[in-house]
Amino acid sequence: MSSRRPAAPGSAGPGLPLGGRLAAAAVAAVLLAAGCSAGGDRAEHASGEQEDTRPRPEGEPDELTEVDPAVVLDLGEERTAKDDRVRVEVSYPTVPNADPFNERLGEITGQEVDDFAAANPGARSISISGALTAAADDVVGVRFTQEEKDSEDPRTGYATFWYDALSGRTAFSTELLAGHEQLVALNGLVRDALKGRDEVAGAAIQPVLRVYDSMGFNPDGDLVVEFDAGQVAPAAAGRIAAVVPREQADPLLSEFGRRARAAATVVDSGFTLGAPPAPEDIPAPEAVPGVFPVTDDSVDCSAPEAKCIALTFDDGPGGRTAELLDVLRDNEVRATFFLTGGPIREYAPLVRREYAEGHELANHTVTHPDLAGTSPDRIAQELRTVNALIRRETGYQPDLMRPPYGSTNDGVRAISGEHGLAEILWSVDTNDWRDRNARIVADRAVKHARPGSIILMHDIHSTTIDAVPDIIRRLREKGYTLVTVSQLLGGTEPGQSYRHAHPEEPAADPSAAPSPSASESAGD
Ligand code: ZN
């Protein structure tokens, strides 16, 4: 899973929603309140972090702390540069004995470079530069600033990663928090903090990995959340930061988050680490806040009595997708969205919301071509770009694709497989693109539905949005459970093709023509 990006017209960013106004008195109160909140056993055994006599780092209230590289013994640097289609420069500090972290940062920055190039046809250059935001005790934090140049104005983004030398694990910024509920709570605090900023779109602030990929602490230990230029406000507004006062953030932090805060608020001169754990001893994360499973363990669609159905929506997001999401949320229904390139760019906040609300995101190409008649290179580019766009908005790596018009062949499936994607067709076509009539669309969806069906719709048509409440009600009356495609199919294999999960029929038939005729599938 990748996530990250950095961006910042550093100082140009208006920054401080709260931070700049934190009066000295308020800061003092915050510090007092924090005295009783030391987490992590280190801090507790060590008579409380407030007793720490080490000096405090320098820094602005709405910025993450900066570590003077001179305090780290034998600090190294990883530096790569290349000049292909896209000019690339990557550099970041490497702490001796933090090999698992140094290697992980190499993977992360490599993925980021690839995603930038894939997501932007006009990509010209990307520069990713890391700096230490914590280096004390057993914690290292590296904050990246990422400058991207393409055919649009240059953008700056940020991402911060954390290393726990005790476990050898690299943590995303969201892992400073105790769990997903705490991320949702933080999301509310951040929205409130930014409410007075007219340029900020509250709906763009969603509790997903990628949006919260840069968090750290200011020298006083307040939690600083920063967003890339263009992420939650127009790019011209630059970096947007929210400062959550220490006593408000404290109950949200994980044990590691408290240790990270302690490390980010002291200067540890002569910092060194012991040897890292062996790779096989490094634990995998249990659940990363802001990363959502697309399946629900409480539903078993493989049970004979299970009557699962997947609602799928193609070509969006569109102008009324937010209303559709309201309906799905109010009815606790999870759906699957096959997203197209232009709409992802136009409605990025809705893509984040779809993900945050438990829906499955899937790839429906950038330009909606007939893939069976498209060159292999172009097919690969179409798929790679949408995967990159989805990752850059949410952190999620899609594993399903749907060929436009259902037009596919062995080559399309093979290339999809190379991109980690299974092909998903459908067994019920509502023809909602042709019959712009909510009643007809609903009747068709309900009449042809049976256990294991995949129902094809498009959330770019207003009449489809109008049909969904009726479809949900009537399918539920018939005892159906509405689930994501991955849940319905119980797992998929890249390169394989699926049309339904009807129990008494073959689950996949890659050789069959997916769709009866061009006219019937013209709208998928
Ligand atoms: Zn389509």
Short mmCIF file of C-alpha atoms in Angstrom, two decimals, residues 203 206 311 313 317-333 335 337 347 349-351 353-354 357 359 438 458-470 472:
data_model
loop_
_atom_site.label_atom_id
_atom_site.label_comp_id
_atom_site.label_asym_id
_atom_site.label_seq_id
_atom_site.Cartn_x
_atom_site.Cartn_y
_atom_site.Cartn_z
CA ALA A 203 -16.12 17.73 2.09
CA GLN A 206 -12.02 12.69 4.49
CA LEU A 311 -24.62 -3.00 -7.04
CA PHE A 313 -21.82 2.08 -10.67
CA PRO A 317 -18.24 10.13 -9.96
CA GLY A 318 -20.84 12.51 -11.32
CA GLY A 319 -22.81 15.55 -10.27
CA ARG A 320 -25.25 13.59 -8.08
CA THR A 321 -22.91 10.94 -6.71
CA ALA A 322 -22.92 12.70 -3.34
CA GLU A 323 -26.68 12.11 -3.10
CA LEU A 324 -26.19 8.48 -4.03
CA LEU A 325 -23.59 8.17 -1.26
CA ASP A 326 -26.08 9.65 1.19
CA VAL A 327 -28.63 7.00 0.21
CA LEU A 328 -26.11 4.17 0.47
CA ARG A 329 -24.89 5.42 3.84
CA ASP A 330 -28.40 5.83 5.24
CA ASN A 331 -29.25 2.29 4.13
CA GLU A 332 -25.89 0.84 5.17
CA VAL A 333 -25.26 -0.52 1.69
CA ALA A 335 -21.40 -0.74 -3.48
CA PHE A 337 -17.61 2.12 -8.17
CA TYR A 347 -14.55 14.88 -8.24
CA PRO A 349 -13.28 14.53 -2.82
CA LEU A 350 -16.11 12.17 -3.78
CA VAL A 351 -13.64 9.41 -4.60
CA ARG A 353 -15.64 9.77 0.38
CA GLU A 354 -16.60 6.62 -1.50
CA GLU A 357 -17.64 5.03 3.51
CA HIS A 359 -17.35 1.20 -0.95
CA ALA A 438 -36.10 5.62 -12.68
CA HIS A 458 -24.11 4.37 -13.93
CA ASP A 459 -24.01 7.08 -11.29
CA ILE A 460 -23.68 9.78 -13.93
CA HIS A 461 -27.39 9.49 -14.79
CA SER A 462 -29.83 11.38 -12.64
CA THR A 463 -32.58 8.82 -13.18
CA THR A 464 -30.30 6.09 -11.86
CA ILE A 465 -29.69 8.04 -8.66
CA ASP A 466 -33.46 8.36 -8.34
CA ALA A 467 -33.92 4.62 -8.86
CA VAL A 468 -31.51 3.43 -6.18
CA PRO A 469 -33.66 3.89 -3.04
CA ASP A 470 -36.39 1.77 -4.66
CA ILE A 472 -32.43 -1.18 -2.30
#
